[in-house]
Amino acid sequence: MFAKILIANRGEIACRVIRTARRMGVRTVAVYSDADAGALHVEMADEAVHIGPSPVGESYLRGDKIVAAALATGAEAIHPGYGFLSENPDFVDQVTAAGLVFIGPSAASIRAMGLKDAAKRLMEKAGVPVVPGYHGEAQEIVLLASKAREIGYPVLIKARAGGGGKGMRRVEHPDDFSEALSGARREAKAAFGDDRVLVEKYVDKPRHIEVQVFGDSFGNVVHLYERDCSAQRRHQKVIEEAPAPGMTPPLRKAMTEAAVKAAKAIDYSGAGTIEFIVDASQGLKADRFWFMEMNTRLQVEHPVTEMVTGTDLVEWQLRVASGEKLPKTQSEIALSGHAFEARIYAEDAAKGFLPATGTLHHLKFPDTAPEGASMRIETGVRTGDAISPFYDPIIAKLVVHGKNRQAALEALGISLSQTEIAGSTVNTAFLAALAADADFSAGDVDTGLIGRHQQALTAVPPPSSEIVAAAALAASGAGAQAPTRDPWSSLAGYAHFHAMARRTRLRYGEDDILALVSMRPDGRFQVALDAPYDSALDLRAAPRLARWPGHVTVFSGAVGYSFAVPDPLARADEIAAGADSLRAPMPGLVKLVHAAKGETVIKGQPLLILEAMKMEHTISATHDGTIADIATEGAQVTDGTVLVRFAEEAHG
């Protein structure tokens, strides 16, 4: 076994690897960028090495710096985690050329599966079913459009390199093919440095079911059953589960055998995942699944497999990479119970799941698992950490296990309702709504479920009078007390003839709220609210809330209602915003500009494309008007930057 390893990653996966390594007595070396100097994975590791500025291209994608850090610290092996360099065969070559061990598959195996088109041709030769489509080398638009017509619409354009939903477009009609292809190519080039694509038949009711495989250097390959990852938004997973709901014995047998066959075809060693698309339009059948791709690394959702099989896949990785055989044979791996993983992201579900940034002023996960269940939290952040625009905005993975699917689903809902995060917009309310969705609860899930139910899943009810009153009470002492003091005692004091009272203002979205807070002689608090609430409430006990600079967040179930507390001494700037300008919803790069200064545009017309976190977001006109000014291509902008300004006559 290794004495010391370097982890070429950050965040929750780096922390995850460190925990297993520590349990096994293996020392760890972390690497970090400028943005991660104070990160949790740096604190947890035995040693840490700075590798460059915050952008990934200058730090976490610099294989030379990572190898140099491993050599300088005496590490014997490098664990890549997932993302970044984990599936880069050139990096594997760098590692092995330096006399180090790469904790993962060989460069040859990664190359064999690294490009979707070549991988599918290889799988066809190995007898693994492949989804109908064009997987060739030629990339001329006329040819691709012709192949799409042959396949039959709807089709799916997919980047041949990478994954995570980037460089992917569904096309319903031939007239939309050219524009969709251009967008997919731009996004693929930005994310993977490769703009080549493949075109496949879009399955009407697709299920995304994948099989965890594991091989060693002695030719042994086993599977650890399947995971269902069909709950996706923007082609990216949000809730995964194991085993797949509704799985039939014939399909499981066919799918796991195909997965093992695929791994053996490339002499695979280490952790890997074979992803299949399954046509669920007529139930799960053994002849209705096709190979999509292989991820030659550990998956983000690997904890659900660990929970239902009682394994530690990171431990397996370390053992196999150090030259040991697989810890278990196929007959020794059994399924037990059901597990869910919910990915908690800093994102605004109501705004199309736009990534968000911010400081996590309050971060609290459930202390214990619900009765009859087990739970684990995988995170790389703690209270006070910032969600940076440089990296994936994941905050944590909440993983639960129960004796069956219903028990695990109930545990997931309870655990989400007890999670408290303030300081950034997060998706906990959306995740809880998805867990409670009737179709999802019944196991009737496919990759289009979230899209069909998106409006209902992302709708958040307005705060009740009780929630607003609680926020007003907490805010009423904000100017006179230290952040750590009890906000519920801030009004305590002596009043001879009448209750002490304090007027406070709040802002929730676009609403200004005026409240009068008073303390009654019996110790209760009374909060009188103006319109639209027009109510007076007596409060006895503190609800779940968090106070942070200029804000109060009140938690109700999985929803966090955040109220701004205006500084009465500050002059509000009410003029700059409004309908006369469009602002950047997040930090990013102005990728393309479709309009010019002085041009007359109509409502809904695309004006520019903002690239943020390797995804493209179209900024469209909110009304008819004339453009007075517009951002330039290539401009880096921050959250709230004015991208488009309209001439005043647009609202005359």
XYZ file of C-alpha atoms in Angstrom:
652
model
C 0.000 0.000 0.000
C 1.105 3.555 -0.700
C 2.596 5.604 2.122
C 1.601 8.935 0.580
C -0.632 10.044 -2.307
C -1.357 13.391 -3.931
C -4.957 14.318 -4.776
C -5.151 16.246 -8.045
C -8.537 17.749 -7.283
C -10.458 20.007 -4.930
C -13.738 20.310 -3.058
C -15.864 17.440 -1.852
C -14.128 14.687 -3.827
C -10.714 15.695 -2.455
C -12.148 15.590 1.071
C -13.767 12.231 0.296
C -10.461 10.694 -0.821
C -8.641 12.143 2.188
C -11.067 10.502 4.631
C -10.540 7.018 3.201
C -6.782 7.486 2.890
C -6.571 8.599 6.514
C -8.554 5.540 7.642
C -6.094 3.338 5.730
C -3.042 5.063 7.182
C -2.082 6.726 3.895
C -0.784 10.311 4.091
C -2.227 12.862 1.662
C -1.030 15.899 -0.254
C -3.541 18.506 -1.430
C -3.060 20.970 -4.267
C -4.796 24.330 -4.385
C -5.285 27.467 -6.454
C -5.410 31.051 -5.194
C -9.182 30.786 -4.701
C -8.777 27.612 -2.611
C -5.986 28.747 -0.284
C -8.276 28.410 2.727
C -10.364 25.491 1.423
C -11.447 22.536 3.522
C -9.470 19.971 1.501
C -6.304 21.995 2.127
C -7.000 22.005 5.854
C -7.730 18.264 5.950
C -4.671 17.036 4.034
C -1.340 16.301 5.701
C 0.420 18.634 3.266
C -0.672 21.169 0.653
C 1.014 22.690 -2.407
C -0.018 25.876 -4.215
C -0.240 25.281 -7.984
C -1.374 28.585 -9.463
C -4.064 31.231 -9.989
C -7.785 30.556 -9.673
C -8.695 29.749 -13.321
C -8.537 25.979 -13.862
C -6.358 26.347 -16.927
C -3.669 27.892 -14.750
C -3.967 25.502 -11.805
C -5.995 22.274 -11.678
C -5.453 21.546 -15.379
C -1.691 22.053 -15.157
C -0.481 18.482 -15.143
C 3.158 19.570 -15.032
C 2.636 21.490 -11.794
C 0.715 18.618 -10.221
C 3.381 16.056 -11.089
C 6.078 18.409 -9.793
C 4.160 18.795 -6.520
C 3.921 15.009 -6.153
C 7.638 14.562 -6.718
C 8.571 17.416 -4.374
C 6.488 16.005 -1.516
C 7.500 12.375 -1.966
C 4.043 11.147 -3.001
C 4.060 7.759 -4.705
C 0.748 8.026 -6.549
C -1.794 10.571 -7.785
C -5.562 10.253 -7.300
C -7.373 12.355 -9.926
C -10.864 12.477 -8.361
C -13.342 13.377 -11.116
C -13.403 16.220 -13.583
C -10.256 18.205 -14.387
C -7.524 15.736 -15.469
C -9.233 12.517 -14.364
C -9.917 11.317 -17.923
C -6.937 12.907 -19.662
C -4.660 10.165 -21.037
C -1.819 12.629 -21.650
C -1.817 13.402 -17.927
C -1.656 9.674 -17.165
C 1.392 9.472 -19.426
C 2.955 12.399 -17.543
C 2.342 10.670 -14.216
C 3.773 7.313 -15.234
C 6.734 8.891 -17.045
C 7.651 10.560 -13.760
C 7.752 7.168 -12.039
C 4.467 7.741 -10.210
C 1.322 5.599 -10.104
C -1.927 6.920 -11.546
C -4.815 5.766 -9.346
C -7.106 4.890 -12.210
C -7.119 3.107 -15.559
C -4.315 3.057 -18.108
C -3.887 5.803 -20.669
C -4.795 3.263 -23.365
C -8.132 2.451 -21.688
C -8.968 6.134 -21.297
C -8.134 6.819 -24.942
C -10.290 3.888 -26.059
C -13.330 5.315 -24.275
C -12.479 9.018 -24.254
C -14.187 9.940 -27.524
C -17.832 8.906 -27.740
C -17.765 8.133 -31.463
C -14.710 5.863 -31.306
C -15.990 4.226 -28.100
C -19.288 3.346 -29.739
C -17.564 1.812 -32.720
C -15.458 -0.240 -30.300
C -18.536 -1.365 -28.363
C -20.286 -2.436 -31.553
C -17.329 -4.715 -32.303
C -17.482 -6.095 -28.739
C -21.176 -6.973 -29.109
C -22.478 -4.266 -26.779
C -25.739 -2.665 -28.030
C -25.233 0.936 -29.220
C -27.869 3.655 -29.735
C -28.653 4.323 -33.431
C -26.793 7.358 -34.760
C -23.864 8.830 -36.645
C -20.514 8.303 -34.896
C -18.171 9.001 -37.804
C -15.208 11.332 -38.227
C -16.612 13.664 -40.913
C -18.018 16.858 -39.418
C -19.337 18.868 -42.382
C -22.690 20.447 -41.536
C -24.292 19.145 -44.751
C -23.322 15.578 -43.841
C -24.423 15.886 -40.212
C -27.774 17.378 -41.235
C -28.220 14.569 -43.762
C -27.472 11.948 -41.109
C -29.988 13.602 -38.777
C -32.684 13.246 -41.449
C -31.756 9.594 -41.952
C -31.922 8.898 -38.219
C -35.233 10.731 -37.911
C -36.169 13.663 -35.690
C -35.967 14.354 -32.811
C -32.190 13.873 -32.658
C -29.568 14.627 -30.061
C -26.344 16.450 -30.928
C -23.610 15.503 -28.441
C -20.007 16.568 -27.987
C -17.825 13.561 -28.689
C -15.467 14.554 -25.853
C -16.371 15.150 -22.212
C -19.773 14.916 -20.576
C -21.919 16.590 -17.937
C -24.475 17.740 -20.507
C -22.072 20.262 -22.042
C -22.136 20.497 -25.818
C -25.497 18.746 -26.007
C -28.606 19.904 -27.893
C -31.951 18.225 -28.604
C -33.277 19.132 -32.053
C -36.947 18.707 -32.917
C -36.999 20.011 -36.500
C -34.552 20.206 -39.443
C -34.882 24.014 -39.537
C -33.329 24.211 -36.055
C -30.387 21.909 -36.754
C -27.836 24.487 -37.903
C -28.278 26.816 -34.922
C -28.269 23.908 -32.446
C -25.097 22.510 -34.009
C -23.332 25.871 -33.717
C -24.267 26.172 -30.050
C -23.205 22.610 -29.261
C -19.861 23.121 -30.986
C -19.116 26.383 -29.164
C -19.962 24.870 -25.806
C -17.948 21.707 -26.513
C -14.936 23.757 -27.606
C -15.080 25.871 -24.448
C -15.500 22.897 -22.122
C -13.296 20.240 -23.735
C -11.178 21.959 -26.387
C -12.838 19.767 -29.047
C -15.851 20.936 -31.062
C -16.548 17.667 -32.887
C -19.942 16.068 -32.319
C -21.991 12.974 -32.988
C -25.685 12.758 -33.812
C -28.006 10.172 -32.270
C -31.648 9.230 -32.240
C -33.447 10.871 -29.332
C -35.269 8.197 -27.334
C -38.839 9.272 -26.502
C -38.885 8.196 -22.848
C -35.217 7.764 -21.976
C -33.955 6.386 -18.685
C -30.306 6.979 -17.816
C -29.142 3.813 -16.067
C -25.467 3.129 -15.474
C -23.488 0.187 -14.154
C -20.543 0.517 -11.777
C -17.685 -1.716 -12.884
C -14.317 -2.396 -11.318
C -11.284 -4.169 -12.731
C -7.797 -5.056 -11.555
C -4.455 -5.707 -13.242
C -5.025 -9.483 -13.063
C -7.843 -9.458 -15.612
C -10.688 -9.586 -13.082
C -13.746 -7.389 -13.694
C -16.870 -7.208 -11.539
C -19.972 -5.048 -11.494
C -21.531 -3.442 -8.433
C -25.029 -3.269 -9.920
C -26.757 -0.263 -11.376
C -27.639 3.334 -10.548
C -30.506 5.354 -12.003
C -29.492 8.897 -12.938
C -32.554 9.894 -14.954
C -33.489 12.899 -12.795
C -31.628 15.573 -14.743
C -31.844 19.273 -15.530
C -29.880 20.702 -18.480
C -28.664 17.118 -19.101
C -26.975 17.127 -15.685
C -27.861 14.810 -12.820
C -29.432 16.142 -9.620
C -30.782 13.080 -7.769
C -29.343 9.603 -8.303
C -30.443 6.333 -6.771
C -29.469 2.692 -6.491
C -30.811 0.281 -7.466
C -32.864 1.535 -10.436
C -36.614 1.622 -9.715
C -38.580 -0.964 -11.642
C -35.465 -2.897 -12.642
C -36.326 -6.376 -13.912
C -34.056 -9.418 -13.472
C -33.708 -9.965 -17.255
C -32.679 -6.345 -17.877
C -30.275 -6.287 -14.934
C -28.637 -9.483 -16.160
C -28.313 -8.212 -19.741
C -27.098 -4.777 -18.692
C -24.504 -5.896 -16.133
C -23.169 -8.552 -18.501
C -22.824 -5.932 -21.235
C -21.040 -3.594 -18.822
C -18.511 -6.229 -17.783
C -18.017 -7.166 -21.450
C -17.337 -3.486 -22.275
C -14.736 -3.167 -19.499
C -12.974 -6.371 -20.485
C -12.819 -5.227 -24.111
C -10.329 -2.532 -23.098
C -8.489 -4.472 -20.338
C -9.921 -2.085 -17.771
C -8.404 -1.616 -14.319
C -9.874 0.606 -11.614
C -13.283 2.201 -11.080
C -15.419 2.902 -14.123
C -19.016 3.418 -15.127
C -20.788 2.135 -18.222
C -23.685 4.455 -19.041
C -26.721 3.166 -20.906
C -29.789 4.845 -22.346
C -32.931 2.773 -21.796
C -36.221 3.161 -23.671
C -38.849 3.063 -20.914
C -41.832 3.826 -23.158
C -43.042 0.224 -22.825
C -41.481 -0.663 -19.471
C -37.944 -1.883 -18.840
C -37.061 -4.609 -21.326
C -33.813 -6.460 -21.929
C -33.715 -5.547 -25.633
C -34.319 -1.800 -25.191
C -31.038 -0.486 -23.777
C -27.988 0.930 -25.547
C -24.449 1.932 -24.645
C -23.952 5.700 -24.364
C -20.452 6.154 -22.988
C -17.965 5.014 -20.377
C -16.674 7.262 -17.624
C -13.169 6.032 -16.917
C -13.067 7.361 -13.362
C -14.980 7.481 -10.121
C -18.440 9.025 -10.535
C -19.915 11.893 -8.528
C -22.766 9.561 -7.548
C -20.594 6.658 -6.378
C -21.818 6.954 -2.729
C -25.197 5.387 -3.555
C -23.414 2.291 -4.851
C -21.293 2.190 -1.716
C -24.402 2.414 0.466
C -26.238 -0.487 -1.198
C -23.199 -2.780 -1.559
C -21.342 -2.018 1.685
C -18.127 -1.108 -0.127
C -15.649 1.771 -0.120
C -14.803 2.351 -3.765
C -11.968 4.756 -2.977
C -10.358 2.032 -0.854
C -10.764 -0.347 -3.787
C -9.068 2.215 -6.023
C -6.080 2.489 -3.722
C -5.754 -1.276 -3.319
C -6.006 -2.059 -7.036
C -3.609 0.770 -7.981
C -1.064 -0.526 -5.460
C -1.105 -3.941 -7.163
C -3.667 -5.892 -5.151
C -6.484 -8.003 -6.559
C -10.113 -6.912 -6.294
C -11.260 -7.120 -2.648
C -14.379 -9.124 -3.598
C -15.507 -11.571 -6.266
C -18.785 -11.118 -8.103
C -20.584 -13.677 -5.910
C -19.573 -11.752 -2.795
C -21.204 -8.485 -3.919
C -24.864 -8.233 -2.944
C -27.499 -5.500 -2.962
C -28.978 -4.295 0.323
C -31.704 -1.668 0.637
C -32.009 1.521 -1.386
C -30.019 4.768 -1.509
C -30.495 8.285 -2.880
C -27.996 11.072 -3.494
C -29.175 14.682 -3.843
C -26.709 17.198 -5.239
C -27.047 20.485 -3.384
C -25.955 23.255 -5.730
C -25.605 27.015 -5.496
C -28.070 27.727 -8.286
C -31.379 29.452 -8.939
C -33.862 26.778 -9.993
C -36.570 29.365 -10.696
C -34.292 31.085 -13.231
C -33.507 28.047 -15.320
C -31.011 26.625 -12.806
C -28.565 29.476 -13.301
C -25.379 28.908 -11.276
C -25.045 31.203 -8.275
C -22.180 32.519 -6.210
C -21.917 33.930 -2.702
C -20.519 33.368 0.751
C -21.994 30.565 2.856
C -22.711 32.640 5.932
C -24.786 29.821 7.416
C -24.379 26.113 6.612
C -26.055 23.442 8.712
C -26.795 19.830 7.794
C -28.915 17.380 9.820
C -27.130 16.115 12.933
C -28.528 12.590 12.649
C -30.256 10.443 10.046
C -34.025 9.947 10.201
C -35.134 6.929 12.209
C -34.451 3.633 10.458
C -32.125 5.219 7.885
C -28.454 6.080 7.529
C -27.047 9.281 6.061
C -23.763 10.795 4.954
C -22.863 14.297 3.850
C -20.158 14.696 1.231
C -18.958 18.308 1.152
C -15.877 20.385 0.580
C -17.082 23.590 2.194
C -17.966 24.910 5.620
C -19.582 28.030 7.042
C -17.825 31.155 5.786
C -16.544 29.631 2.545
C -17.304 31.289 -0.790
C -18.880 29.696 -3.848
C -16.536 30.827 -6.597
C -17.395 31.441 -10.263
C -14.253 29.498 -11.198
C -15.532 26.021 -10.286
C -18.604 23.803 -10.246
C -21.117 25.320 -7.780
C -21.784 22.108 -5.841
C -22.082 22.640 -2.080
C -22.690 19.101 -0.893
C -24.077 15.684 -1.705
C -26.708 14.470 0.744
C -26.834 10.665 0.677
C -29.407 8.521 2.494
C -30.009 4.783 2.746
C -33.141 2.926 3.813
C -34.441 -0.633 3.878
C -36.416 0.000 0.663
C -37.063 2.797 -1.819
C -39.976 4.321 0.060
C -38.062 4.430 3.342
C -35.027 5.969 1.641
C -37.196 8.534 -0.157
C -38.849 9.597 3.098
C -35.416 9.937 4.702
C -34.281 12.094 1.784
C -37.224 14.453 2.156
C -36.746 14.801 5.920
C -33.006 15.394 5.588
C -33.487 18.068 2.929
C -36.051 19.835 5.104
C -33.506 19.993 7.923
C -30.716 21.438 5.766
C -30.068 25.163 6.256
C -27.979 27.285 3.875
C -27.847 31.080 3.749
C -25.660 33.441 1.754
C -26.257 32.023 -1.717
C -29.274 30.923 -3.710
C -29.480 27.119 -3.438
C -31.614 24.301 -4.859
C -32.755 22.537 -1.663
C -36.403 23.521 -2.171
C -36.306 22.178 -5.723
C -34.722 18.908 -4.582
C -37.376 18.472 -1.889
C -40.130 19.181 -4.413
C -38.642 16.615 -6.796
C -38.400 13.998 -4.045
C -42.084 14.603 -3.280
C -43.220 14.621 -6.926
C -45.877 11.961 -7.551
C -44.176 10.470 -10.616
C -40.731 10.472 -9.026
C -42.117 8.922 -5.848
C -43.709 6.163 -7.914
C -40.414 5.478 -9.702
C -41.882 6.662 -13.009
C -38.842 8.755 -13.873
C -37.106 9.558 -17.149
C -34.721 12.266 -18.286
C -37.618 14.519 -19.319
C -39.414 14.417 -15.949
C -37.933 17.630 -14.565
C -38.529 19.497 -17.817
C -42.192 18.472 -17.877
C -42.761 19.421 -14.241
C -40.260 22.283 -14.032
C -42.723 25.067 -13.295
C -44.267 23.204 -10.365
C -40.920 21.920 -9.076
C -39.278 25.341 -9.066
C -42.216 27.370 -7.760
C -41.663 28.644 -4.224
C -44.746 29.871 -2.316
C -44.501 33.437 -1.009
C -43.491 33.734 2.631
C -46.332 33.517 5.113
C -47.056 36.306 7.577
C -45.429 34.175 10.282
C -42.202 33.909 8.276
C -42.146 37.648 7.546
C -42.832 38.427 11.195
C -39.986 36.166 12.290
C -37.640 37.931 9.865
C -38.743 41.339 11.114
C -38.231 40.341 14.733
C -34.737 39.031 13.990
C -33.888 42.157 11.985
C -35.222 44.584 14.559
C -32.084 44.330 16.681
C -29.600 44.054 13.819
C -28.022 47.451 14.363
C -27.495 47.103 18.096
C -26.236 43.616 18.675
C -23.311 41.401 17.842
C -24.065 38.721 15.246
C -23.713 35.928 17.787
C -26.214 37.301 20.284
C -29.749 35.999 20.553
C -31.954 38.192 18.310
C -34.982 37.249 20.364
C -33.676 39.054 23.439
C -32.675 42.264 21.681
C -35.900 44.061 22.624
C -35.688 43.195 26.298
C -35.506 46.272 28.509
C -37.438 48.476 30.847
C -40.637 50.259 29.764
C -42.689 51.972 32.464
C -46.125 52.373 30.901
C -46.043 50.691 27.463
C -44.351 47.955 25.502
C -41.049 48.828 23.881
C -41.387 49.061 20.098
C -39.091 49.280 17.112
C -39.881 49.993 13.485
C -37.982 47.936 10.921
C -37.919 47.544 7.168
C -37.302 44.450 5.070
C -37.060 43.735 1.383
C -38.153 40.417 -0.119
C -37.616 40.334 -3.859
C -39.202 43.530 -5.133
C -41.404 44.005 -2.055
C -40.636 46.546 0.663
C -42.059 45.459 4.000
C -42.621 47.710 7.012
C -43.014 46.111 10.443
C -43.493 47.399 13.983
C -41.980 45.070 16.584
C -42.805 45.362 20.263
C -42.132 43.349 23.394
C -45.092 42.602 25.601
C -44.920 42.533 29.410
C -45.425 38.750 29.424
C -42.276 38.228 27.338
C -44.000 37.613 24.041
C -43.227 39.635 20.922
C -45.824 41.311 18.758
C -45.086 42.088 15.121
C -47.470 44.339 13.177
C -47.064 44.125 9.402
C -48.178 46.591 6.739
C -49.708 45.610 3.403
C -49.798 43.175 1.736
C -49.706 41.196 4.981
C -51.791 43.560 7.162
C -51.558 41.427 10.261
C -50.308 41.450 13.826
C -48.775 38.287 15.227
C -47.616 37.190 18.647
C -44.423 35.127 18.573
C -43.304 32.944 21.453
C -40.362 30.895 20.187
C -37.505 31.316 17.747
C -38.023 29.628 14.351
C -35.118 28.303 12.315
C -33.315 31.369 11.057
C -29.901 32.805 10.296
C -28.713 36.404 10.427
C -25.926 37.435 8.091
C -24.607 40.829 6.938
C -27.557 42.882 5.752
C -29.888 39.883 5.627
C -32.073 37.472 7.563
C -32.948 34.007 6.260
C -35.902 32.132 7.751
C -36.097 28.400 7.043
C -39.408 26.661 6.448
C -38.942 23.033 5.467
C -36.398 22.944 2.641
C -37.070 26.571 1.668
C -34.867 29.393 2.863
C -36.600 32.785 2.650
C -33.940 35.495 2.542
C -34.852 39.073 3.419
C -32.601 42.074 2.874
C -32.383 44.434 5.825
C -31.769 47.906 4.349
C -29.275 50.143 6.087
C -31.322 53.196 7.093
C -28.231 55.397 6.720
C -27.445 54.236 3.210
C -28.980 55.924 0.180
C -30.575 53.386 -2.106
C -29.671 53.479 -5.731
C -33.061 53.021 -7.348
C -32.269 54.407 -10.766
C -29.570 52.276 -12.342
C -31.584 49.080 -12.602
C -35.111 48.767 -13.930
C -36.376 47.836 -17.344
C -33.989 50.182 -19.183
C -31.115 47.721 -18.790
C -30.331 44.011 -18.734
C -27.802 42.817 -16.180
C -25.605 39.737 -15.992
C -27.342 37.099 -13.818
C -23.915 35.679 -12.837
C -20.206 36.269 -13.447
C -19.128 35.109 -16.886
C -17.716 35.777 -20.355
C -19.639 37.532 -23.135
C -19.235 34.811 -25.761
C -21.269 36.196 -28.669
C -23.123 39.451 -29.372
C -26.089 39.272 -31.761
C -27.124 42.952 -31.771
C -25.473 46.348 -32.154
C -25.728 49.821 -30.691
C -28.578 51.733 -32.331
C -30.358 48.573 -33.495
C -34.103 48.222 -32.944
C -35.009 44.890 -31.340
C -38.200 43.099 -30.368
C -39.204 41.343 -27.165
C -37.675 37.868 -26.926
C -34.936 38.533 -29.505
C -31.572 36.976 -28.484
C -29.085 39.788 -27.851
C -25.984 38.039 -26.570
C -24.674 34.766 -25.158
C -23.067 34.710 -21.723
C -20.783 31.771 -20.920
C -20.611 30.896 -17.226
C -19.163 27.729 -15.708
C -18.710 26.288 -19.236
C -22.427 26.580 -20.043
C -24.035 29.062 -22.447
C -26.918 31.313 -21.363
C -28.855 33.417 -23.872
C -29.750 36.975 -22.822
C -32.870 38.103 -24.705
C -34.706 41.416 -24.978
C -37.383 41.816 -22.329
C -39.311 44.340 -24.470
C -39.265 46.118 -27.828
C -36.789 48.984 -28.004
C -33.602 50.511 -29.346
C -30.205 49.533 -27.968
C -28.243 52.447 -26.549
C -25.256 50.345 -25.491
C -24.295 46.663 -25.425
C -21.375 44.667 -24.005
C -18.533 43.662 -26.290
C -17.570 40.106 -27.176
C -14.859 38.697 -24.947
C -15.732 40.935 -22.000
C -15.476 39.362 -18.531
C -18.408 40.538 -16.413
C -19.440 40.155 -12.801
C -22.845 39.443 -11.296
C -25.078 42.498 -11.895
C -22.971 44.087 -14.651
C -25.113 45.990 -17.176
C -24.945 44.015 -20.427
C -27.529 45.928 -22.479
C -28.884 49.449 -22.025
C -31.946 50.617 -23.940
C -32.621 54.104 -25.206
C -35.062 56.058 -23.041
C -37.688 56.324 -25.758
C -38.201 52.564 -25.477
C -40.508 53.223 -22.531
C -42.036 56.487 -23.605
